[in-house]
Amino acid sequence: MNPANYLVLSGLLFAIGSVGVLVRRNAIVVFMCVELMLNAVNLSLVTFSRIHGNLEGQVIAFFVMVVAAAEVVIGLAIILTIFRTRRSASIDDVNLLKY
Amino acid sequence: MSAGLPTVLAAATPEHGGPVHYAAASGAFSLTWLLIVLPLAGAAVLLLGGRRTDRFGHIVGTLAAAASFVVGLVVFFALVGKNGDERAFSQHLFAWVPVNDFQVDVGLLVDQLSIVFVLLITGVGTLIHIYSIGYMAHDPNRRKFFAYMNLFLASMLLLVLGNNFLVLYAGWELVGLSSFLLIKFWEYKPAAATAANKAFYMNRVGDVGLALAIMFMFATLGSTNYDDVFTAAAGGVLGYGILTAIALLLLLGACGKSGQFPLQAWLPDAMEGPTPISALIHAATMVTAGVYLIARAAPIFNETQAARTVVLIIGAVTLVIGCVIGCAYDDIKKVLAYSTVSQIGYMFLAVGLGPAGYALGIAHLLAHGFFKAGLFLGSGSVIHAMKDEQDMRKYGGLWKYMKVTWVTFGLGYLAIIGLPPFSGFFTKDKIIETAFAKGGTSGTIYGLVALLGAGITAFYMTRLFLMTFHGKPRWESTSRIGSADPAGTPEGENAQHPHESPATMTLPMIVLAVGSVAAGALFIVGGTLSDFLAPVLGHHAGEHHGLDPWVVTLLTLVVSVGGLAGAFLRYQVRPVAAVAPTDAEVSPLTVAARHDLYANTFNEAAFMIPGNYLTRFLVWFDKIIVDGLVGGTAAAIGGLSGRLRRTQTGYVRTYALSMLGGTILVIGALLLVRVG
């Protein structure tokens, strides 16, 4: 199978993820879209690793997964805290840092 | 008149040249610093001691002045004990400005010229201190008055004793300060406060000239010491232009301090100060500092005919201005003030005549110091007796009530109008004679102007004397109720009881009157003073062009007596009106003279009003342009940031979008570089 197809899939997943981050208001959905973007990157890393025949891409993909796991823990904790105080999971309500 | 440059240089160098050198002070001359320190200590004690010294302040002040006079006498006799050419002693006190190449030391110079001034300043100063004990007896601030007077003595002594121009300048500014403090001594009077400011401003104009002259000296010679500067001037080291510039700037300084045209307007206003101050500072000593400066800088003025011509013109113009205005005023102190302006004009005329006139100028200065101080003290005595009334039209017939004042004032009066054998006769006559002896048309003109001045002086001084002491009394008196008003008014607010002043006031007047009588003959006959001063001011060959001295003397006498007779007819034979005639009733010249020949009007139109407009323009420029620039920049940045702030919405997606946009931009740029 042509490895370029995986790259196309990776690009599609990344685009879907970024559009989701930009347009959705629900914090959980936004968060899942971020995960989608991370995994799209992982896919392209592994693909390039395969194309070039070395392992560095796969090593970096593992790093990304570890960091993403840690990030999920912290991100979900933040979202949970916001939800507890504001009774809302909409990220547009969290806009106190404006002008 | 306009001698060419080569002629002047050729004529000047051999006669006056030769290096100037001062011996180091030893023996009695090492006491010189005490002259300055004694009155300075007096001022310090009185000013720092505050109210605690109120009770004995006047005694401390007077003793300090007297002690300084005694030291002056000791130094003087030590100096007389030396040979004529060895009478200059310089005492180095301490380094003042030790900056690499620029070394200025504070040093004192005792020579014939400075010792003469020391004796005048401390002698007349001591007398006026004694006089002030009586005159200021009722003033709550008498102690402060004596403190300032002591400060003035110290400053004036520093001025005449300094051995370089910078020390002279320090003294020059300090006398200006003391003069300012004493003019505004009664500062609750608006006129006194204004007069003090006016004196300060107009002096500032002159002081800038003196400062520039000193800078010129430093820039060209690297030194301001008298010996260096005079050696260079006489040796032809400096160009004619530089010398003339220095001389003219010195002259500007002299004009400011001495109330000479065009800076004469402050001196009459300065009469708002207490009368002893008018006598000491604004008649006898400080205002003659300009004459001292020119005489001291004789080696410079000797080399530049142009500057001497300017001195002559200023002297001649001022002496006429002073005389003419003196005729129009009814305020006794104003008349005396303009008389001072006019007499200093004579001194300027004398020193402008060069080597022939320096000693005469100094002689007239000393004689003037005696008789004018005496006249002012006499006027103070009259003012004191007449409840601070200064209008001569409200005097009259006072001779009966204050005999001592009448006699002493009369002697001073005879001295100033120059009748023999009083001092003014000798000194003024010599100046007129020397002016004629200058030769040529210019000599004749200066001679005639001086002669005319002598006539007018006799006129206005006789007017003042007769209006004050003779004629019918024009004041309200309790003892004359019957004659003045048949109905008999009760003793009113304005009733006068003229009385003789206390002994502390009459004693100095008597001493000064004796001085006025004797000084002239003492200085002039046999050339005593000019021989004494010759080593400093240069010898004079004594050549004569023009009129015979006897003719000049006769002419002077005739003119003076003419002026006297004119005033006698006008103010003794005819009664004097108790109220001054209005401007419409008198001649245009009198009107002009009453307005100070429009000097103040001119100053206002030429300097004050444009100055005000300049200030207003600068304020406008500062507010609109400068502040506008600064404020505008701040407002622009503020407005811009206000708008930039709007981009911070607080929505996460906005930031996410900007990150995405940024990333796309970076990647796009990378692709463009790599691929394109």
mmCIF file with all atom_site columns, N, CA, C and O in Angstrom, chain A residues 1 6-7 13 23 27 32 38 54 64 79-80 86 88 94:
data_model
loop_
_atom_site.group_PDB
_atom_site.id
_atom_site.type_symbol
_atom_site.label_atom_id
_atom_site.label_alt_id
_atom_site.label_comp_id
_atom_site.label_asym_id
_atom_site.label_entity_id
_atom_site.label_seq_id
_atom_site.pdbx_PDB_ins_code
_atom_site.Cartn_x
_atom_site.Cartn_y
_atom_site.Cartn_z
_atom_site.occupancy
_atom_site.B_iso_or_equiv
_atom_site.pdbx_formal_charge
_atom_site.auth_seq_id
_atom_site.auth_comp_id
_atom_site.auth_asym_id
_atom_site.auth_atom_id
_atom_site.pdbx_PDB_model_num
ATOM 1  N N  . MET A 1 1  ? 0.828   -1.216 0.000  1.00 0.00 ? 1  MET A N  1
ATOM 2  C CA . MET A 1 1  ? 0.000   0.000  0.000  1.00 0.00 ? 1  MET A CA 1
ATOM 3  C C  . MET A 1 1  ? 0.861   1.264  0.000  1.00 0.00 ? 1  MET A C  1
ATOM 4  O O  . MET A 1 1  ? 1.916   1.308  0.617  1.00 0.00 ? 1  MET A O  1
ATOM 5  N N  . TYR A 1 6  ? -1.397  7.134  3.920  1.00 0.00 ? 6  TYR A N  1
ATOM 6  C CA . TYR A 1 6  ? -1.415  7.407  5.371  1.00 0.00 ? 6  TYR A CA 1
ATOM 7  C C  . TYR A 1 6  ? -1.199  8.889  5.653  1.00 0.00 ? 6  TYR A C  1
ATOM 8  O O  . TYR A 1 6  ? -1.797  9.465  6.552  1.00 0.00 ? 6  TYR A O  1
ATOM 9  N N  . LEU A 1 7  ? -0.326  9.485  4.838  1.00 0.00 ? 7  LEU A N  1
ATOM 10 C CA . LEU A 1 7  ? -0.077  10.920 5.040  1.00 0.00 ? 7  LEU A CA 1
ATOM 11 C C  . LEU A 1 7  ? -1.325  11.727 4.760  1.00 0.00 ? 7  LEU A C  1
ATOM 12 O O  . LEU A 1 7  ? -1.657  12.682 5.478  1.00 0.00 ? 7  LEU A O  1
ATOM 13 N N  . LEU A 1 13 ? -7.150  14.018 9.266  1.00 0.00 ? 13 LEU A N  1
ATOM 14 C CA . LEU A 1 13 ? -7.435  13.988 10.691 1.00 0.00 ? 13 LEU A CA 1
ATOM 15 C C  . LEU A 1 13 ? -7.011  15.307 11.362 1.00 0.00 ? 13 LEU A C  1
ATOM 16 O O  . LEU A 1 13 ? -7.726  15.876 12.192 1.00 0.00 ? 13 LEU A O  1
ATOM 17 N N  . VAL A 1 23 ? -13.997 25.707 16.169 1.00 0.00 ? 23 VAL A N  1
ATOM 18 C CA . VAL A 1 23 ? -15.428 26.033 16.086 1.00 0.00 ? 23 VAL A CA 1
ATOM 19 C C  . VAL A 1 23 ? -16.256 25.490 17.232 1.00 0.00 ? 23 VAL A C  1
ATOM 20 O O  . VAL A 1 23 ? -17.305 26.036 17.533 1.00 0.00 ? 23 VAL A O  1
ATOM 21 N N  . ALA A 1 27 ? -15.903 22.160 25.987 1.00 0.00 ? 27 ALA A N  1
ATOM 22 C CA . ALA A 1 27 ? -14.498 21.973 26.323 1.00 0.00 ? 27 ALA A CA 1
ATOM 23 C C  . ALA A 1 27 ? -14.064 20.535 26.088 1.00 0.00 ? 27 ALA A C  1
ATOM 24 O O  . ALA A 1 27 ? -12.958 20.289 25.601 1.00 0.00 ? 27 ALA A O  1
ATOM 25 N N  . MET A 1 32 ? -11.023 16.625 22.867 1.00 0.00 ? 32 MET A N  1
ATOM 26 C CA . MET A 1 32 ? -10.910 15.439 22.040 1.00 0.00 ? 32 MET A CA 1
ATOM 27 C C  . MET A 1 32 ? -10.319 15.782 20.683 1.00 0.00 ? 32 MET A C  1
ATOM 28 O O  . MET A 1 32 ? -9.497  15.037 20.134 1.00 0.00 ? 32 MET A O  1
ATOM 29 N N  . LEU A 1 38 ? -3.126  15.454 17.789 1.00 0.00 ? 38 LEU A N  1
ATOM 30 C CA . LEU A 1 38 ? -1.893  14.819 18.257 1.00 0.00 ? 38 LEU A CA 1
ATOM 31 C C  . LEU A 1 38 ? -1.707  13.469 17.574 1.00 0.00 ? 38 LEU A C  1
ATOM 32 O O  . LEU A 1 38 ? -0.615  13.121 17.097 1.00 0.00 ? 38 LEU A O  1
ATOM 33 N N  . ASN A 1 54 ? 13.978  4.298  9.319  1.00 0.00 ? 54 ASN A N  1
ATOM 34 C CA . ASN A 1 54 ? 14.662  4.380  10.630 1.00 0.00 ? 54 ASN A CA 1
ATOM 35 C C  . ASN A 1 54 ? 13.628  4.545  11.736 1.00 0.00 ? 54 ASN A C  1
ATOM 36 O O  . ASN A 1 54 ? 12.459  4.822  11.495 1.00 0.00 ? 54 ASN A O  1
ATOM 37 N N  . VAL A 1 64 ? 5.271   11.549 22.136 1.00 0.00 ? 64 VAL A N  1
ATOM 38 C CA . VAL A 1 64 ? 4.034   12.323 22.004 1.00 0.00 ? 64 VAL A CA 1
ATOM 39 C C  . VAL A 1 64 ? 2.919   11.674 22.810 1.00 0.00 ? 64 VAL A C  1
ATOM 40 O O  . VAL A 1 64 ? 2.166   12.365 23.521 1.00 0.00 ? 64 VAL A O  1
ATOM 41 N N  . ILE A 1 79 ? -10.587 21.274 33.288 1.00 0.00 ? 79 ILE A N  1
ATOM 42 C CA . ILE A 1 79 ? -11.963 21.357 32.781 1.00 0.00 ? 79 ILE A CA 1
ATOM 43 C C  . ILE A 1 79 ? -12.952 21.025 33.893 1.00 0.00 ? 79 ILE A C  1
ATOM 44 O O  . ILE A 1 79 ? -13.973 21.696 34.081 1.00 0.00 ? 79 ILE A O  1
ATOM 45 N N  . LEU A 1 80 ? -12.595 19.976 34.680 1.00 0.00 ? 80 LEU A N  1
ATOM 46 C CA . LEU A 1 80 ? -13.462 19.566 35.773 1.00 0.00 ? 80 LEU A CA 1
ATOM 47 C C  . LEU A 1 80 ? -13.629 20.696 36.794 1.00 0.00 ? 80 LEU A C  1
ATOM 48 O O  . LEU A 1 80 ? -14.736 20.998 37.255 1.00 0.00 ? 80 LEU A O  1
ATOM 49 N N  . ARG A 1 86 ? -18.359 26.824 37.601 1.00 0.00 ? 86 ARG A N  1
ATOM 50 C CA . ARG A 1 86 ? -19.234 27.598 36.727 1.00 0.00 ? 86 ARG A CA 1
ATOM 51 C C  . ARG A 1 86 ? -20.441 26.840 36.210 1.00 0.00 ? 86 ARG A C  1
ATOM 52 O O  . ARG A 1 86 ? -21.246 27.411 35.476 1.00 0.00 ? 86 ARG A O  1
ATOM 53 N N  . SER A 1 88 ? -20.624 24.881 33.849 1.00 0.00 ? 88 SER A N  1
ATOM 54 C CA . SER A 1 88 ? -20.659 24.976 32.383 1.00 0.00 ? 88 SER A CA 1
ATOM 55 C C  . SER A 1 88 ? -19.351 24.410 31.852 1.00 0.00 ? 88 SER A C  1
ATOM 56 O O  . SER A 1 88 ? -18.302 24.585 32.468 1.00 0.00 ? 88 SER A O  1
ATOM 57 N N  . VAL A 1 94 ? -15.193 31.062 29.670 1.00 0.00 ? 94 VAL A N  1
ATOM 58 C CA . VAL A 1 94 ? -13.906 31.295 30.370 1.00 0.00 ? 94 VAL A CA 1
ATOM 59 C C  . VAL A 1 94 ? -13.141 32.387 29.628 1.00 0.00 ? 94 VAL A C  1
ATOM 60 O O  . VAL A 1 94 ? -12.186 32.122 28.903 1.00 0.00 ? 94 VAL A O  1
#
